[in-house]
PDB file of C-alpha atoms and ligand atoms in Angstrom:
ATOM      1  CA  MET A   1       2.691  -2.032 -23.309  1.00 96.00           C
ATOM      2  CA  LYS A   2       0.135  -2.072 -20.433  1.00 97.00           C
ATOM      3  CA  LEU A   3       0.368  -2.430 -16.997  1.00 98.00           C
ATOM      4  CA  LEU A   4      -2.583  -3.620 -14.980  1.00 98.00           C
ATOM      5  CA  ILE A   5      -2.614  -2.144 -11.199  1.00 98.00           C
ATOM      6  CA  ALA A   6      -5.002  -4.581  -9.118  1.00 98.00           C
ATOM      7  CA  THR A   7      -6.271  -2.306  -6.883  1.00 97.00           C
ATOM      8  CA  SER A   8      -9.067  -0.673  -5.830  1.00 95.00           C
ATOM      9  CA  ASN A   9      -7.833   1.586  -3.501  1.00 96.00           C
ATOM     10  CA  PRO A  10      -7.571   5.204  -5.519  1.00 97.00           C
ATOM     11  CA  GLY A  11      -5.032   6.372  -3.084  1.00 97.00           C
ATOM     12  CA  LYS A  12      -2.777   3.738  -4.227  1.00 98.00           C
ATOM     13  CA  MET A  13      -3.380   4.046  -7.758  1.00 98.00           C
ATOM     14  CA  HIS A  14      -2.450   7.906  -7.514  1.00 98.00           C
ATOM     15  CA  GLU A  15       0.844   6.946  -6.320  1.00 98.00           C
ATOM     16  CA  PHE A  16       1.586   4.097  -8.744  1.00 98.00           C
ATOM     17  CA  ARG A  17       0.692   6.453 -11.737  1.00 98.00           C
ATOM     18  CA  LEU A  18       3.604   8.822 -10.426  1.00 98.00           C
ATOM     19  CA  LEU A  19       5.543   6.202  -9.307  1.00 98.00           C
ATOM     20  CA  ILE A  20       5.968   4.178 -12.621  1.00 98.00           C
ATOM     21  CA  ASP A  21       6.496   6.768 -15.356  1.00 94.00           C
ATOM     22  CA  LEU A  22       7.591   4.938 -17.847  1.00 94.00           C
ATOM     23  CA  PRO A  23       7.899   5.902 -21.674  1.00 91.00           C
ATOM     24  CA  GLU A  24       5.549   3.488 -23.876  1.00 93.00           C
ATOM     25  CA  LEU A  25       3.810   1.889 -20.820  1.00 97.00           C
ATOM     26  CA  GLU A  26       0.084   2.407 -19.660  1.00 98.00           C
ATOM     27  CA  LEU A  27      -0.680   2.100 -16.141  1.00 98.00           C
ATOM     28  CA  VAL A  28      -4.337   0.251 -16.312  1.00 98.00           C
ATOM     29  CA  ALA A  29      -7.365   0.189 -13.235  1.00 98.00           C
ATOM     30  CA  PRO A  30      -9.111  -2.230 -13.004  1.00 98.00           C
ATOM     31  CA  SER A  31     -12.358   0.055 -13.195  1.00 96.00           C
ATOM     32  CA  GLU A  32     -11.147   0.972 -17.084  1.00 97.00           C
ATOM     33  CA  ILE A  33     -11.427  -1.777 -18.033  1.00 97.00           C
ATOM     34  CA  GLY A  34     -14.436  -2.748 -16.625  1.00 97.00           C
ATOM     35  CA  LEU A  35     -13.007  -5.666 -14.332  1.00 97.00           C
ATOM     36  CA  LYS A  36     -14.668  -5.938 -10.886  1.00 94.00           C
ATOM     37  CA  LEU A  37     -13.082  -8.701  -8.623  1.00 95.00           C
ATOM     38  CA  GLU A  38     -13.189  -9.490  -5.151  1.00 92.00           C
ATOM     39  CA  VAL A  39     -10.158 -11.366  -4.093  1.00 95.00           C
ATOM     40  CA  GLU A  40     -10.089 -12.850  -0.448  1.00 94.00           C
ATOM     41  CA  GLU A  41      -7.161 -11.970   1.183  1.00 93.00           C
ATOM     42  CA  ASN A  42      -6.676 -14.863   3.141  1.00 94.00           C
ATOM     43  CA  GLY A  43      -3.007 -15.808   2.579  1.00 96.00           C
ATOM     44  CA  ALA A  44      -1.022 -16.215   5.722  1.00 97.00           C
ATOM     45  CA  THR A  45       1.748 -13.204   4.375  1.00 98.00           C
ATOM     46  CA  TYR A  46       1.475  -9.865   2.322  1.00 98.00           C
ATOM     47  CA  ALA A  47       3.394 -11.743  -0.079  1.00 98.00           C
ATOM     48  CA  GLU A  48       0.873 -14.305  -0.358  1.00 98.00           C
ATOM     49  CA  ASN A  49      -1.967 -11.829  -0.861  1.00 98.00           C
ATOM     50  CA  ALA A  50      -0.322  -9.681  -3.079  1.00 98.00           C
ATOM     51  CA  ALA A  51       0.316 -12.911  -5.421  1.00 98.00           C
ATOM     52  CA  LEU A  52      -3.230 -13.921  -4.817  1.00 98.00           C
ATOM     53  CA  LYS A  53      -4.486 -10.745  -6.144  1.00 98.00           C
ATOM     54  CA  GLY A  54      -2.073 -10.512  -8.961  1.00 98.00           C
ATOM     55  CA  ARG A  55      -2.926 -13.805 -10.133  1.00 98.00           C
ATOM     56  CA  ALA A  56      -6.998 -13.200 -10.046  1.00 98.00           C
ATOM     57  CA  PHE A  57      -6.571 -10.079 -11.678  1.00 98.00           C
ATOM     58  CA  SER A  58      -3.650 -11.166 -14.687  1.00 98.00           C
ATOM     59  CA  SER A  59      -5.515 -14.189 -15.217  1.00 97.00           C
ATOM     60  CA  ALA A  60      -9.249 -12.744 -15.440  1.00 97.00           C
ATOM     61  CA  SER A  61      -7.700  -9.903 -17.980  1.00 97.00           C
ATOM     62  CA  GLY A  62      -4.528 -11.658 -19.609  1.00 97.00           C
ATOM     63  CA  MET A  63      -2.688  -8.465 -18.531  1.00 97.00           C
ATOM     64  CA  LEU A  64       0.552  -7.908 -17.026  1.00 98.00           C
ATOM     65  CA  THR A  65      -0.665  -7.032 -13.472  1.00 98.00           C
ATOM     66  CA  LEU A  66       0.978  -5.741 -10.520  1.00 98.00           C
ATOM     67  CA  ALA A  67      -0.799  -6.257  -7.234  1.00 98.00           C
ATOM     68  CA  ASP A  68      -0.173  -4.371  -3.699  1.00 97.00           C
ATOM     69  CA  ASP A  69      -0.623  -5.933  -0.080  1.00 98.00           C
ATOM     70  CA  SER A  70       0.392  -3.423   2.426  1.00 98.00           C
ATOM     71  CA  GLY A  71      -0.098  -2.539   6.058  1.00 98.00           C
ATOM     72  CA  LEU A  72       0.838  -1.025   9.189  1.00 98.00           C
ATOM     73  CA  GLU A  73       2.485  -2.628  12.101  1.00 98.00           C
ATOM     74  CA  VAL A  74       2.636  -1.119  15.521  1.00 98.00           C
ATOM     75  CA  GLU A  75       5.175  -2.434  18.008  1.00 98.00           C
ATOM     76  CA  ALA A  76       3.204  -1.729  21.237  1.00 97.00           C
ATOM     77  CA  LEU A  77       0.027  -4.024  19.726  1.00 97.00           C
ATOM     78  CA  GLY A  78       2.621  -6.699  18.664  1.00 97.00           C
ATOM     79  CA  GLY A  79       2.646  -5.966  14.799  1.00 98.00           C
ATOM     80  CA  LEU A  80      -1.169  -5.525  14.933  1.00 97.00           C
ATOM     81  CA  PRO A  81      -2.804  -4.293  12.804  1.00 97.00           C
ATOM     82  CA  GLY A  82      -0.619  -5.630  10.543  1.00 97.00           C
ATOM     83  CA  LEU A  83      -2.068  -7.974   7.610  1.00 96.00           C
ATOM     84  CA  ARG A  84      -5.485  -7.104   9.140  1.00 94.00           C
ATOM     85  CA  SER A  85      -4.926  -3.024   8.389  1.00 96.00           C
ATOM     86  CA  ALA A  86      -7.868  -2.985   6.035  1.00 94.00           C
ATOM     87  CA  ARG A  87      -9.806  -4.994   8.315  1.00 92.00           C
ATOM     88  CA  PHE A  88      -8.920  -3.606  11.592  1.00 93.00           C
ATOM     89  CA  VAL A  89     -12.902  -2.688  12.557  1.00 94.00           C
ATOM     90  CA  ASN A  90     -14.849  -5.842  12.269  1.00 90.00           C
ATOM     91  CA  GLU A  91     -17.920  -3.616  10.566  1.00 93.00           C
ATOM     92  CA  ALA A  92     -19.216  -3.265   7.711  1.00 92.00           C
ATOM     93  CA  GLY A  93     -18.978   0.055   6.169  1.00 94.00           C
ATOM     94  CA  ALA A  94     -16.260   1.236   8.476  1.00 97.00           C
ATOM     95  CA  THR A  95     -14.088   4.083   7.007  1.00 97.00           C
ATOM     96  CA  ASP A  96     -10.407   5.040   7.197  1.00 97.00           C
ATOM     97  CA  ALA A  97     -11.439   7.543   9.628  1.00 98.00           C
ATOM     98  CA  ASP A  98     -13.034   4.824  11.945  1.00 97.00           C
ATOM     99  CA  ARG A  99      -9.626   2.424  11.526  1.00 98.00           C
ATOM    100  CA  ARG A 100      -7.557   5.947  12.629  1.00 98.00           C
ATOM    101  CA  ARG A 101      -9.828   6.339  15.610  1.00 98.00           C
ATOM    102  CA  PHE A 102      -9.817   2.745  16.574  1.00 97.00           C
ATOM    103  CA  LEU A 103      -5.831   2.629  16.330  1.00 98.00           C
ATOM    104  CA  VAL A 104      -5.480   5.811  18.377  1.00 98.00           C
ATOM    105  CA  ALA A 105      -8.234   4.365  20.822  1.00 97.00           C
ATOM    106  CA  HIS A 106      -5.673   1.123  21.511  1.00 96.00           C
ATOM    107  CA  LEU A 107      -2.532   3.140  22.341  1.00 98.00           C
ATOM    108  CA  ASN A 108      -4.111   5.942  24.067  1.00 97.00           C
ATOM    109  CA  GLY A 109      -2.474   5.623  27.777  1.00 95.00           C
ATOM    110  CA  ARG A 110       0.207   3.559  26.461  1.00 97.00           C
ATOM    111  CA  LEU A 111       3.839   5.383  26.760  1.00 96.00           C
ATOM    112  CA  ARG A 112       4.913   7.543  23.627  1.00 97.00           C
ATOM    113  CA  PRO A 113       6.756   7.116  21.076  1.00 98.00           C
ATOM    114  CA  TRP A 114       4.100   4.851  19.437  1.00 98.00           C
ATOM    115  CA  THR A 115       6.832   3.345  17.175  1.00 98.00           C
ATOM    116  CA  ALA A 116       5.249   1.867  13.689  1.00 98.00           C
ATOM    117  CA  ARG A 117       6.669   0.873  10.515  1.00 98.00           C
ATOM    118  CA  PHE A 118       4.507   0.678   7.223  1.00 98.00           C
ATOM    119  CA  ARG A 119       5.187  -2.537   5.022  1.00 98.00           C
ATOM    120  CA  CYS A 120       4.289  -3.110   1.289  1.00 98.00           C
ATOM    121  CA  VAL A 121       4.697  -6.076  -0.729  1.00 98.00           C
ATOM    122  CA  VAL A 122       4.328  -5.787  -4.660  1.00 98.00           C
ATOM    123  CA  ALA A 123       3.825  -8.747  -6.691  1.00 98.00           C
ATOM    124  CA  LEU A 124       4.396  -8.631 -10.399  1.00 98.00           C
ATOM    125  CA  VAL A 125       2.509 -11.371 -12.465  1.00 98.00           C
ATOM    126  CA  ASP A 126       2.648 -11.820 -15.996  1.00 97.00           C
ATOM    127  CA  SER A 127       0.272 -13.511 -18.262  1.00 93.00           C
ATOM    128  CA  GLN A 128       1.881 -16.832 -17.741  1.00 95.00           C
ATOM    129  CA  GLY A 129       1.279 -16.947 -14.149  1.00 96.00           C
ATOM    130  CA  LYS A 130       5.063 -16.288 -13.273  1.00 97.00           C
ATOM    131  CA  VAL A 131       5.310 -14.136 -10.291  1.00 98.00           C
ATOM    132  CA  ASP A 132       7.952 -11.753  -8.829  1.00 98.00           C
ATOM    133  CA  LEU A 133       7.878 -10.287  -5.578  1.00 98.00           C
ATOM    134  CA  ALA A 134       9.298  -6.681  -3.889  1.00 98.00           C
ATOM    135  CA  GLU A 135       8.972  -5.459  -0.539  1.00 98.00           C
ATOM    136  CA  GLY A 136       9.472  -2.200   0.880  1.00 98.00           C
ATOM    137  CA  VAL A 137       9.032  -0.789   4.609  1.00 98.00           C
ATOM    138  CA  CYS A 138       8.856   3.041   6.049  1.00 98.00           C
ATOM    139  CA  ASP A 139       9.457   3.540   9.608  1.00 98.00           C
ATOM    140  CA  GLY A 140       7.692   6.180  11.775  1.00 98.00           C
ATOM    141  CA  GLU A 141       5.413   6.331  14.624  1.00 98.00           C
ATOM    142  CA  ILE A 142       1.781   6.911  15.800  1.00 98.00           C
ATOM    143  CA  VAL A 143       0.776  10.082  17.138  1.00 98.00           C
ATOM    144  CA  PRO A 144      -2.609  10.721  18.857  1.00 98.00           C
ATOM    145  CA  GLN A 145      -3.506  14.013  16.691  1.00 98.00           C
ATOM    146  CA  GLU A 146      -4.533  13.605  12.887  1.00 98.00           C
ATOM    147  CA  ARG A 147      -2.329  15.822  10.777  1.00 98.00           C
ATOM    148  CA  GLY A 148      -2.732  16.497   7.096  1.00 98.00           C
ATOM    149  CA  VAL A 149      -5.090  15.891   4.577  1.00 98.00           C
ATOM    150  CA  ASN A 150      -3.037  14.093   2.022  1.00 98.00           C
ATOM    151  CA  GLY A 151      -2.874  10.815   1.295  1.00 98.00           C
ATOM    152  CA  PHE A 152      -5.091   8.198   2.823  1.00 98.00           C
ATOM    153  CA  GLY A 153      -5.897   5.188   5.398  1.00 98.00           C
ATOM    154  CA  TYR A 154      -3.630   5.678   8.292  1.00 98.00           C
ATOM    155  CA  ASP A 155      -1.290   8.632   6.636  1.00 98.00           C
ATOM    156  CA  PRO A 156      -3.054  11.331   8.847  1.00 98.00           C
ATOM    157  CA  VAL A 157      -1.640   9.647  12.282  1.00 98.00           C
ATOM    158  CA  PHE A 158       1.823   8.282  10.742  1.00 99.00           C
ATOM    159  CA  TRP A 159       4.348  10.605  11.683  1.00 98.00           C
ATOM    160  CA  ILE A 160       8.027  10.733  10.062  1.00 98.00           C
ATOM    161  CA  PRO A 161      10.159  11.969  13.315  1.00 97.00           C
ATOM    162  CA  GLY A 162      13.301  12.563  10.299  1.00 97.00           C
ATOM    163  CA  LEU A 163      10.384  15.084   8.534  1.00 98.00           C
ATOM    164  CA  GLY A 164       8.437  16.307  11.594  1.00 98.00           C
ATOM    165  CA  LYS A 165       5.452  15.327   9.450  1.00 98.00           C
ATOM    166  CA  THR A 166       2.728  12.749   9.152  1.00 98.00           C
ATOM    167  CA  THR A 167       2.983  11.369   5.487  1.00 98.00           C
ATOM    168  CA  ALA A 168      -0.534  13.438   5.244  1.00 98.00           C
ATOM    169  CA  GLU A 169       1.292  16.291   5.098  1.00 98.00           C
ATOM    170  CA  LEU A 170       3.708  15.357   2.113  1.00 98.00           C
ATOM    171  CA  ASP A 171       2.393  15.606  -0.893  1.00 98.00           C
ATOM    172  CA  THR A 172       2.287  12.522  -3.159  1.00 98.00           C
ATOM    173  CA  ILE A 173       5.892  13.399  -4.797  1.00 98.00           C
ATOM    174  CA  GLN A 174       7.474  13.676  -1.172  1.00 98.00           C
ATOM    175  CA  LYS A 175       5.741  10.788  -0.312  1.00 98.00           C
ATOM    176  CA  ASN A 176       6.707   8.851  -3.088  1.00 98.00           C
ATOM    177  CA  GLN A 177      10.598   9.762  -1.797  1.00 98.00           C
ATOM    178  CA  ILE A 178      10.341   7.702   1.378  1.00 98.00           C
ATOM    179  CA  SER A 179       7.129   5.273   1.501  1.00 98.00           C
ATOM    180  CA  HIS A 180       7.113   1.790   1.670  1.00 98.00           C
ATOM    181  CA  ARG A 181       4.914   1.253  -1.863  1.00 98.00           C
ATOM    182  CA  ALA A 182       7.923   3.589  -3.389  1.00 98.00           C
ATOM    183  CA  ARG A 183      10.671   1.228  -1.898  1.00 98.00           C
ATOM    184  CA  ALA A 184       8.794  -1.982  -3.519  1.00 98.00           C
ATOM    185  CA  VAL A 185       8.224  -0.150  -6.804  1.00 98.00           C
ATOM    186  CA  ARG A 186      12.052   0.742  -7.243  1.00 98.00           C
ATOM    187  CA  ALA A 187      12.516  -3.020  -6.199  1.00 98.00           C
ATOM    188  CA  ILE A 188      10.602  -4.384  -8.935  1.00 98.00           C
ATOM    189  CA  LEU A 189      10.921  -1.894 -11.313  1.00 98.00           C
ATOM    190  CA  PRO A 190      13.882  -3.865 -13.125  1.00 97.00           C
ATOM    191  CA  LYS A 191      11.484  -6.500 -13.954  1.00 98.00           C
ATOM    192  CA  ILE A 192       8.957  -4.173 -15.244  1.00 98.00           C
ATOM    193  CA  GLN A 193      11.090  -2.825 -17.469  1.00 97.00           C
ATOM    194  CA  GLU A 194      12.432  -6.306 -18.448  1.00 96.00           C
ATOM    195  CA  HIS A 195       8.607  -6.987 -19.633  1.00 95.00           C
ATOM    196  CA  LEU A 196       8.881  -3.837 -21.286  1.00 94.00           C
ATOM    197  CA  SER A 197      11.898  -4.763 -23.552  1.00 92.00           C
ATOM    198  CA  LYS A 198      10.587  -7.847 -24.701  1.00 91.00           C
ATOM    199  CA  SER A 199       7.231  -6.191 -26.030  1.00 86.00           C
TER     200      SER A 199
HETATM  201  P1  ITT B 201      -6.633  -3.253  -2.431  1.00 69.63           P
HETATM  202  O1  ITT B 201      -6.736  -4.595  -1.959  1.00 69.63           O
HETATM  203  O2  ITT B 201      -7.712  -3.106  -3.465  1.00 69.63           O
HETATM  204  O3  ITT B 201      -5.340  -3.151  -3.436  1.00 69.63           O
HETATM  205  P2  ITT B 201      -6.937  -2.246   0.219  1.00 69.63           P
HETATM  206  O4  ITT B 201      -7.081  -0.934   0.492  1.00 69.63           O
HETATM  207  O5  ITT B 201      -7.620  -2.922   0.833  1.00 69.63           O
HETATM  208  O6  ITT B 201      -6.678  -1.928  -1.526  1.00 69.63           O
HETATM  209  P3  ITT B 201      -4.559  -3.803   1.544  1.00 69.63           P
HETATM  210  O7  ITT B 201      -5.141  -4.638   1.441  1.00 69.63           O
HETATM  211  O8  ITT B 201      -3.556  -3.539   0.952  1.00 69.63           O
HETATM  212  O9  ITT B 201      -5.243  -2.736   0.406  1.00 69.63           O
HETATM  213  O10 ITT B 201      -4.985  -2.787   3.171  1.00 69.63           O
HETATM  214  C1  ITT B 201      -3.856  -2.044   3.290  1.00 69.63           C
HETATM  215  C2  ITT B 201      -4.347  -1.181   4.365  1.00 69.63           C
HETATM  216  O11 ITT B 201      -3.591  -0.825   4.801  1.00 69.63           O
HETATM  217  C3  ITT B 201      -5.822  -0.242   4.453  1.00 69.63           C
HETATM  218  O12 ITT B 201      -6.546   0.360   5.495  1.00 69.63           O
HETATM  219  C4  ITT B 201      -4.785   1.099   3.760  1.00 69.63           C
HETATM  220  O13 ITT B 201      -5.256   1.934   4.418  1.00 69.63           O
HETATM  221  C5  ITT B 201      -3.917   0.885   4.509  1.00 69.63           C
HETATM  222  N1  ITT B 201      -2.200   1.276   3.895  1.00 69.63           N
HETATM  223  C6  ITT B 201      -1.620   0.690   3.134  1.00 69.63           C
HETATM  224  N2  ITT B 201      -0.625   1.637   2.843  1.00 69.63           N
HETATM  225  C7  ITT B 201      -0.837   3.071   3.024  1.00 69.63           C
HETATM  226  C8  ITT B 201      -0.420   3.973   2.956  1.00 69.63           C
HETATM  227  O14 ITT B 201       0.402   4.366   2.186  1.00 69.63           O
HETATM  228  N3  ITT B 201      -0.863   5.028   3.912  1.00 69.63           N
HETATM  229  C9  ITT B 201      -1.970   4.996   4.571  1.00 69.63           C
HETATM  230  N4  ITT B 201      -2.516   3.513   4.909  1.00 69.63           N
HETATM  231  C10 ITT B 201      -2.156   2.497   4.014  1.00 69.63           C
END
């Protein structure tokens, strides 16, 4: 059986490949089936956005599809960038490094710790359009100096106090033990297995 992962983010794709390692299940990236879709993420919640992405890719491919919507919630910024994490810097061509700099610039001068949380909602959409959702969070704090070169996005400034490392200082296997995405995937895994057992 094949599972389409509805993302254009190679960092997420890499994590999913290690997280969902089931016999008889092949993970497929949209590029591998020549599918390129721009889905407007205009939902009011992560769940709505994940379902929007999942439905669009599932109906275009006819495949069982898993989509992820995720973001970083910083307490001192009232939960921002949150749903807007990917569009936090409002300029065409802005990079992950630009977004990290912008975030730290907003926090500089405020009392530390800069408590933060990654949140991820995954949506599993079957070929009938039925949606199952699961959520995971990962608690940490934002640090002013970047550390580590692994991962993607905000990882170099997201520090896990219990480990004394940023998530960019963890390898993928280590990040997958604690991350928001890993927790969401573990919660949806039984639903994926149900589809496998029916196939
Ligand atoms: P797709 O929509 O194609 O999946 P995306 O990168 O646009 O990819 P989102 O809309 O879910 O993904 O936006 C999530 C934002 O939060 C984006 O800026 C990511 O870099 C960041 N983010 C999400 N998970 C992260 C993680 O595990 N580590 C670091 N940054 C993360």
